[in-house]
Coordinates of C-alpha atoms in Angstrom, one line a residue:
M1 CA 0.3 -0.5 -0.1
H2 CA 1.9 3.5 -0.7
T3 CA 2.1 5.4 1.7
R4 CA 2.1 9.8 1.1
T5 CA 5.2 11.6 2.1
S6 CA 4.0 14.0 4.5
V7 CA 4.1 18.0 2.7
G8 CA 3.2 19.8 5.5
P9 CA 1.0 19.9 8.6
T10 CA -2.1 21.3 7.1
H11 CA -3.9 17.2 6.8
A12 CA -2.5 13.8 7.8
P13 CA -2.6 10.5 5.1
W14 CA -6.3 9.7 4.5
P15 CA -7.5 7.9 7.8
R16 CA -9.9 4.7 7.5
P17 CA -13.1 6.0 9.0
P18 CA -14.2 4.1 12.1
S19 CA -17.5 3.7 11.9
L20 CA -17.7 2.0 8.7
R21 CA -17.9 -1.4 8.7
I22 CA -17.6 -4.1 5.4
P23 CA -18.9 -7.2 5.7
S24 CA -16.4 -10.1 5.5
L25 CA -18.1 -11.2 2.8
C26 CA -17.5 -8.3 0.9
K27 CA -13.8 -8.3 2.2
R28 CA -13.1 -11.7 0.1
A29 CA -14.5 -10.8 -2.4
M30 CA -12.5 -9.5 -5.1
C31 CA -14.1 -6.2 -6.1
W32 CA -14.1 -4.5 -2.7
D33 CA -11.1 -1.6 -3.8
W34 CA -10.5 0.0 0.1
R35 CA -8.5 3.3 -2.7
A36 CA -11.2 3.5 -4.3
L37 CA -13.4 4.1 -2.0
R38 CA -11.6 6.6 0.0
W39 CA -11.0 8.3 -3.1
E40 CA -15.0 8.5 -3.6
I41 CA -15.6 9.3 -0.4
A42 CA -13.9 12.7 0.5
N43 CA -14.2 14.1 -3.0
A44 CA -18.6 13.1 -2.5
R45 CA -18.2 14.3 1.3
V46 CA -20.0 11.5 2.5
S47 CA -16.9 11.5 5.1
R48 CA -19.6 15.0 6.5
S49 CA -22.2 12.8 7.4
I50 CA -20.4 9.3 8.0
N51 CA -22.7 8.3 11.1
S52 CA -26.2 9.3 9.7
P53 CA -27.9 6.4 10.2
C54 CA -27.7 6.4 5.9
S55 CA -23.7 7.2 6.2
M56 CA -23.3 3.0 5.9
H57 CA -26.5 2.5 2.7
N58 CA -24.9 5.4 1.1
A59 CA -20.0 4.5 0.8
R60 CA -21.8 1.1 0.3
R61 CA -23.7 2.6 -2.3
I62 CA -20.2 4.6 -3.9
Y63 CA -18.2 1.8 -2.9
A64 CA -19.5 -0.3 -5.2
S65 CA -20.1 2.0 -8.0
S66 CA -17.2 3.1 -8.0
Y67 CA -15.0 -1.0 -8.3
L68 CA -17.8 -0.4 -11.9
R69 CA -16.5 3.1 -13.3
N70 CA -13.2 2.5 -11.4
D71 CA -12.5 6.6 -13.5
W72 CA -13.0 9.2 -11.5
M73 CA -11.6 12.5 -13.4
I74 CA -8.4 13.6 -11.5
V75 CA -8.1 17.0 -12.4
L76 CA -5.9 20.3 -11.5
H77 CA -8.0 23.4 -11.2
V78 CA -5.8 27.1 -11.1
I79 CA -6.8 29.3 -9.0
S80 CA -4.5 31.7 -9.3
G81 CA -2.4 33.5 -12.0
P82 CA -2.9 34.3 -14.8
D83 CA -4.7 31.2 -16.6
S84 CA -7.1 31.0 -13.3
G85 CA -9.9 30.0 -14.4
K86 CA -8.6 26.4 -16.8
Q87 CA -8.8 22.6 -15.6
H88 CA -6.3 20.0 -16.7
V89 CA -7.8 17.0 -16.7
L90 CA -5.0 14.4 -16.3
P91 CA -5.6 11.2 -18.4
D92 CA -4.9 8.0 -15.3
I93 CA -2.6 6.1 -17.5
E94 CA 0.4 8.9 -18.9
P95 CA 3.0 11.4 -16.9
Q96 CA 2.2 14.5 -17.5
L97 CA 4.4 18.1 -17.4
I98 CA 4.0 20.8 -15.1
G99 CA 5.7 24.2 -17.5
R100 CA 5.4 26.2 -20.2
S101 CA 7.2 23.5 -23.0
T102 CA 4.8 22.1 -26.3
E103 CA 4.3 19.1 -24.7
A104 CA 3.5 20.1 -21.2
L105 CA -0.2 21.6 -19.7
G106 CA -0.6 24.7 -21.1
S107 CA 0.7 27.7 -19.5
T108 CA 1.5 31.3 -19.8
D109 CA 2.9 32.3 -16.4
S110 CA 7.1 33.8 -16.8
S111 CA 7.2 32.5 -13.7
V112 CA 7.0 29.3 -14.1
S113 CA 9.7 27.0 -15.7
R114 CA 9.8 25.5 -19.9
R115 CA 10.2 22.3 -18.0
H116 CA 9.1 23.1 -14.1
A117 CA 7.3 19.9 -12.4
E118 CA 6.5 16.2 -13.9
L119 CA 3.2 14.4 -12.8
T120 CA 3.7 10.4 -12.4
P121 CA 0.4 8.6 -12.0
S122 CA 1.0 5.2 -10.1
T123 CA -1.6 2.2 -9.0
G124 CA -4.5 4.8 -8.8
D125 CA -1.8 7.7 -6.9
W126 CA -0.9 10.4 -8.3
Y127 CA 2.9 12.1 -7.6
L128 CA 5.1 15.0 -8.2
R129 CA 8.6 16.1 -8.2
D130 CA 10.3 19.0 -8.7
L131 CA 12.1 19.0 -12.2
R132 CA 14.6 21.8 -11.1
S133 CA 12.6 24.4 -11.2
T134 CA 14.3 27.8 -11.3
H135 CA 11.4 28.5 -8.4
G136 CA 10.6 25.5 -7.0
T137 CA 7.1 23.7 -7.1
W138 CA 5.3 23.8 -3.6
V139 CA 3.0 21.4 -2.3
N140 CA 0.6 23.2 0.8
G141 CA 2.8 26.5 1.2
Q142 CA 5.8 23.7 2.0
R143 CA 9.0 23.5 -1.2
I144 CA 9.0 20.0 -1.8
E145 CA 12.2 18.6 -2.1
S146 CA 11.7 14.1 -3.0
R147 CA 8.8 13.2 -5.1
V148 CA 5.4 13.6 -3.0
Q149 CA 2.0 12.3 -3.2
L150 CA -0.6 14.1 -3.6
R151 CA -5.0 14.5 -2.6
A152 CA -7.9 15.7 -3.4
G153 CA -7.9 19.5 -2.1
D154 CA -3.3 19.5 -2.1
V155 CA -2.6 23.2 -3.3
I156 CA 0.8 22.8 -5.9
R157 CA 2.3 26.2 -6.2
C158 CA 4.7 27.2 -10.0
G159 CA 5.3 30.5 -9.8
D160 CA 2.7 32.9 -9.8
T161 CA 0.0 30.2 -10.5
Q162 CA -1.8 27.9 -7.9
M163 CA -4.1 25.1 -8.8
R164 CA -5.8 22.9 -6.6
V165 CA -6.3 19.2 -7.7
Q166 CA -9.4 17.7 -7.8
A167 CA -10.7 14.7 -7.8
L168 CA -14.2 14.4 -9.5
D169 CA -16.9 11.6 -10.7
P170 CA -17.4 12.0 -14.8
G171 CA -21.1 10.3 -13.8
V172 CA -22.0 13.8 -11.8
A173 CA -21.9 17.7 -14.0
A174 CA -18.7 19.4 -11.3
T175 CA -21.6 22.8 -13.2
P176 CA -24.6 23.0 -13.8
V177 CA -24.8 23.3 -17.7
P178 CA -26.1 26.3 -19.1
E179 CA -28.9 26.4 -21.2
S180 CA -27.5 26.1 -25.2
D181 CA -27.1 28.9 -27.2
P182 CA -29.0 28.4 -30.5
A183 CA -25.7 31.1 -32.0
R184 CA -23.4 29.5 -30.7
L185 CA -24.9 25.3 -31.8
Q186 CA -25.5 27.7 -35.3
A187 CA -21.6 28.8 -35.6
M188 CA -20.8 25.1 -34.3
G189 CA -22.7 23.1 -36.8
E190 CA -21.6 25.6 -39.9
T191 CA -17.7 25.1 -38.7
V192 CA -18.5 20.8 -38.6
A193 CA -20.5 20.8 -42.0
T194 CA -17.7 23.3 -43.5
I195 CA -14.5 20.6 -41.6
S196 CA -17.2 18.0 -43.3
H197 CA -16.8 18.7 -46.9
S198 CA -13.4 20.1 -47.1
V199 CA -12.3 16.3 -45.8
K200 CA -15.4 14.9 -48.0
N201 CA -12.6 17.4 -51.3
I202 CA -10.3 15.4 -50.3
L203 CA -10.8 12.5 -49.9
Q204 CA -12.3 12.5 -53.1
G205 CA -9.4 14.2 -54.8
L206 CA -7.3 11.5 -53.0
R207 CA -9.3 8.4 -53.9
G208 CA -9.5 9.8 -58.0
G209 CA -5.5 9.7 -58.2
A210 CA -5.4 6.5 -56.6
D211 CA -7.7 4.7 -59.2
A212 CA -5.2 6.3 -61.2
V213 CA -2.4 5.3 -60.3
E214 CA -3.8 1.7 -59.9
L215 CA -5.0 1.5 -63.1
A216 CA -1.8 2.1 -65.0
L217 CA 0.5 0.0 -62.7
R218 CA -1.9 -3.2 -64.1
R219 CA -1.4 -1.5 -67.2
G220 CA 2.5 -1.0 -66.7
D221 CA 2.1 2.5 -67.8
L222 CA 4.4 4.3 -66.5
E223 CA 3.4 7.7 -67.9
M224 CA -0.1 7.0 -66.3
A225 CA 0.9 6.7 -63.6
R226 CA 3.5 10.2 -63.2
E227 CA -0.4 11.7 -64.2
G228 CA -2.3 10.6 -61.4
W229 CA 1.0 10.6 -58.7
P230 CA 0.5 14.5 -58.4
I231 CA -3.4 14.6 -57.6
V232 CA -2.5 12.4 -54.2
A233 CA -0.1 14.5 -53.9
R234 CA -1.8 17.7 -53.8
N235 CA -4.9 16.0 -51.5
L236 CA -2.4 15.2 -49.5
D237 CA -0.8 17.9 -49.1
R238 CA -4.0 19.6 -48.4
I239 CA -5.4 16.9 -45.7
S240 CA -2.0 18.1 -44.0
W241 CA -3.0 21.6 -44.0
L242 CA -6.3 21.4 -43.3
V243 CA -5.3 19.5 -40.1
M244 CA -2.0 21.5 -38.6
N245 CA -4.6 24.5 -39.6
M246 CA -7.7 22.4 -37.1
L247 CA -5.3 22.4 -34.6
A248 CA -3.7 25.8 -34.3
Y249 CA -6.9 27.6 -34.6
A250 CA -9.0 24.7 -32.1
K251 CA -6.5 25.1 -28.8
D252 CA -3.8 27.7 -28.5
R253 CA -0.2 27.1 -27.0
P254 CA 2.5 28.7 -25.9
L255 CA 4.9 30.1 -28.1
E256 CA 8.3 29.0 -27.3
I257 CA 9.8 32.1 -28.1
E258 CA 14.1 31.9 -29.0
E259 CA 16.4 34.0 -31.1
T260 CA 15.9 32.5 -34.6
D261 CA 17.4 33.1 -37.5
I262 CA 14.2 34.2 -39.6
G263 CA 16.1 34.1 -42.9
A264 CA 16.0 30.1 -42.6
V265 CA 12.7 29.6 -41.6
V266 CA 11.2 31.4 -44.4
V267 CA 13.9 29.1 -46.9
E268 CA 13.0 26.4 -45.0
A269 CA 9.3 27.2 -46.0
C270 CA 9.8 27.8 -50.1
E271 CA 11.9 25.3 -50.8
L272 CA 8.9 22.4 -49.1
M273 CA 6.2 24.5 -51.1
K274 CA 9.0 24.1 -54.4
S275 CA 7.0 21.0 -56.0
T276 CA 3.0 22.3 -55.0
A277 CA 4.3 25.2 -56.8
D278 CA 6.1 23.3 -59.9
R279 CA 3.1 21.2 -61.1
R280 CA 1.1 23.6 -61.0
G281 CA 4.3 25.8 -63.0
V282 CA 4.2 28.5 -60.4
Q283 CA 8.0 30.2 -60.5
L284 CA 8.6 30.0 -56.5
L285 CA 11.3 33.7 -56.3
T286 CA 12.8 34.2 -52.9
H287 CA 14.7 37.0 -51.7
V288 CA 16.5 36.7 -48.1
D289 CA 18.8 39.5 -46.9
P290 CA 22.2 38.3 -45.6
S291 CA 22.9 40.4 -42.6
L292 CA 18.9 40.0 -40.8
P293 CA 20.0 40.2 -37.0
P294 CA 18.5 36.9 -34.7
A295 CA 14.6 37.6 -34.5
P296 CA 13.1 36.6 -31.2
I297 CA 10.2 33.7 -33.1
D298 CA 8.6 31.1 -32.5
A299 CA 10.4 29.8 -35.2
N300 CA 7.6 26.2 -35.8
A301 CA 4.8 28.9 -35.3
V302 CA 6.5 31.2 -38.4
H303 CA 6.6 28.3 -40.7
Q304 CA 2.7 27.7 -40.3
V305 CA 2.1 31.3 -41.0
L306 CA 4.6 30.4 -43.8
L307 CA 2.9 27.2 -45.6
N308 CA -0.4 29.1 -45.4
L309 CA 0.4 32.6 -47.0
L310 CA 2.8 30.0 -49.5
A311 CA -0.6 27.8 -50.3
N312 CA -2.6 31.2 -50.5
A313 CA 0.0 32.1 -53.1
V314 CA 0.8 29.4 -55.5
E315 CA -2.9 28.5 -55.6
A316 CA -4.4 32.1 -56.4
A317 CA -1.2 32.7 -58.9
P318 CA -2.3 31.6 -62.9
E319 CA -1.1 28.1 -63.7
R320 CA 2.2 27.4 -66.0
S321 CA 2.5 31.5 -65.6
G322 CA 2.5 32.0 -62.6
R323 CA 4.2 34.5 -59.7
V324 CA 5.2 33.9 -55.9
A325 CA 8.0 35.9 -54.5
V326 CA 8.3 36.4 -51.1
R327 CA 11.1 38.8 -49.4
C328 CA 12.5 38.7 -45.5
A329 CA 14.3 42.4 -44.3
F330 CA 14.6 43.6 -41.2
D331 CA 13.4 47.3 -40.9
P332 CA 15.8 49.5 -38.5
P333 CA 13.6 52.3 -38.1
Q334 CA 10.1 50.6 -37.5
G335 CA 12.1 47.8 -35.2
V336 CA 10.2 44.7 -37.0
F337 CA 11.3 41.9 -39.5
R338 CA 9.0 41.8 -42.9
I339 CA 8.0 39.7 -44.9
D340 CA 6.0 39.6 -47.8
V341 CA 4.3 37.4 -50.2
S342 CA 3.1 38.4 -53.3
D343 CA 1.5 37.1 -56.4
N344 CA -0.1 37.9 -59.8
G345 CA -3.1 36.1 -59.3
A346 CA -6.5 37.6 -60.1
G347 CA -6.4 39.2 -56.8
V348 CA -9.2 39.3 -53.7
P349 CA -12.4 40.8 -55.2
I350 CA -14.1 43.8 -53.6
E351 CA -16.6 42.2 -51.2
H352 CA -14.6 39.3 -49.5
Q353 CA -11.7 41.5 -48.3
S354 CA -13.4 42.9 -45.6
R355 CA -13.5 38.1 -45.0
L356 CA -9.8 37.7 -45.6
F357 CA -9.3 37.0 -42.2
E358 CA -12.7 35.4 -40.9
A359 CA -12.4 31.6 -40.2
F360 CA -14.1 29.4 -42.7
A361 CA -14.9 32.7 -45.1
S362 CA -13.0 31.6 -48.1
T363 CA -13.2 33.0 -52.0
K364 CA -11.8 29.5 -53.2
G365 CA -15.1 27.5 -52.8
Q366 CA -14.9 23.6 -52.3
R367 CA -11.6 23.9 -52.7
G368 CA -10.7 26.0 -49.1
T369 CA -11.8 25.8 -46.1
G370 CA -10.7 29.6 -44.6
L371 CA -8.7 28.8 -42.3
G372 CA -5.2 29.2 -43.3
L373 CA -5.3 32.9 -43.4
A374 CA -7.1 33.7 -39.5
V375 CA -4.2 30.9 -38.2
A376 CA -1.9 32.8 -39.8
R377 CA -2.8 36.4 -38.0
A378 CA -3.7 34.6 -34.5
L379 CA -0.2 33.4 -34.7
V380 CA 1.6 36.2 -35.8
E381 CA -0.1 38.7 -33.2
R382 CA 0.5 36.1 -31.2
H383 CA 3.9 37.4 -31.3
G384 CA 2.7 41.5 -30.9
G385 CA 3.2 41.4 -34.7
T386 CA 0.6 42.3 -37.5
L387 CA -0.2 40.8 -40.7
T388 CA -2.2 42.8 -43.4
F389 CA -3.4 42.7 -47.3
A390 CA -2.8 45.1 -50.2
A391 CA -4.4 44.6 -53.9
L392 CA -1.4 45.0 -56.8
V393 CA -1.5 47.3 -59.7
P394 CA -2.4 45.6 -62.3
H395 CA -3.9 42.6 -60.5
G396 CA -2.5 40.2 -57.8
T397 CA -2.1 40.2 -54.3
Q398 CA 0.4 41.3 -51.2
M399 CA 0.4 39.6 -47.9
R400 CA 2.8 41.8 -45.4
A401 CA 3.7 39.3 -42.0
E402 CA 5.7 42.2 -39.6
F403 CA 7.7 40.3 -36.3
P404 CA 9.0 43.1 -33.6
A405 CA 12.6 42.8 -33.2
D406 CA 11.4 43.8 -29.0
R407 CA 8.9 42.0 -28.1
G408 CA 9.0 44.3 -24.8
D409 CA 9.0 41.0 -21.9
P410 CA 11.8 39.4 -20.6
D411 CA 13.6 36.9 -22.3
S412 CA 11.7 33.5 -22.3
D413 CA 14.8 31.1 -21.7
R414 CA 15.1 33.4 -18.5
T415 CA 12.2 32.4 -15.9
R416 CA 11.1 36.0 -13.8
G417 CA 10.3 35.5 -9.9
P418 CA 7.3 34.9 -9.0
L419 CA 5.2 37.8 -7.8
P420 CA 4.9 38.7 -4.0
T421 CA 1.9 37.7 -2.3
R422 CA 0.8 35.9 0.8
E423 CA 1.5 32.6 1.5
P424 CA -0.8 30.3 -0.4
D425 CA -4.5 29.6 2.6
T426 CA -4.3 26.2 1.8
E427 CA -8.0 25.8 4.4
W428 CA -9.5 28.9 2.5
D429 CA -8.5 27.7 -0.7
T430 CA -9.7 23.8 -0.7
V431 CA -13.3 25.0 0.8
I432 CA -14.0 28.1 -1.5
Q433 CA -14.3 26.5 -4.9

């Protein structure tokens, strides 16, 4: 049986309620799990009325139901800090990382280290250990020096962020469910319909290309296979961009800002897009200032921005005579890194220009989802920059992304100290929901 390492005098490990008597027949049954009952009693507040006449019946009912489900949800509820109000549901078999890294539970608190602490499940219990963070990990007001076992009600502090450990019964609603908003439901339905329609079109393209390649292989016609394969490759690109944009649109992840060669990011994105441009007969021109200083950016996010802008430009340019130009430079007076992506296509109709950056507002008909520019602008603005549109004369489009050279915040590689606050009142924070 696991024992809980002491982390302060606030409370001792769970005792077995003296008034609870388990029948010997049930003790012998394999379905009785005492640890499950402890969790259910703690979270259902049965212990408050354990001596009431109906407590034995309630305890047995909860005890049996916990075995049948054995699926309590362990939740970290952020009770203070920049991310206050967020909840992180912990899977019961996967270790979780607390920090600002992309693989960690999302945190925007700059006083939290990139890899601050680790949560590890073991036979139904959860353990926490500090990963040599800059400012340490605290449980119930005391800094931990080794791995400690957590229980419901514990308050974890990392930097300015405090999180309370909760164990919730998934069969019982944690909060009242508000009435459905018809406008929100309609928007959700339109979103699902748009994405489903895009996926259907892509799958149809893949099926057409695959059938052409299969027929060519049966006939041993290599020339026919060469004609069918670009259809497959083009639709593979489309499904890849759709998935990446859906992930970026649906879930914000904290940026990992580092001093980066932004010119190298531009060149890599252009090289990745070259095969798509070649299939359409579009010329892709790249000019990167060789004297660019390092830029404080998230390279992966900027790479996705560029792929979205390049994909739109290549599709807008006319086949076999199209031209897409990419220029990257640094503007010292303005203090910004500037990336221009222009094409010689027909341009954006005036009636569509006002909705150009709205999600799911596409000018491509069945070939687009309208996510690309919405995601690109969101990622640029999270850097503190801007993404703008300009119509070229006599025709064509230019998209300009500007990233500030000075973000006005501390270097993200350095973790700032937590703000001076009162010591956490564990009992109060545990009671107040």
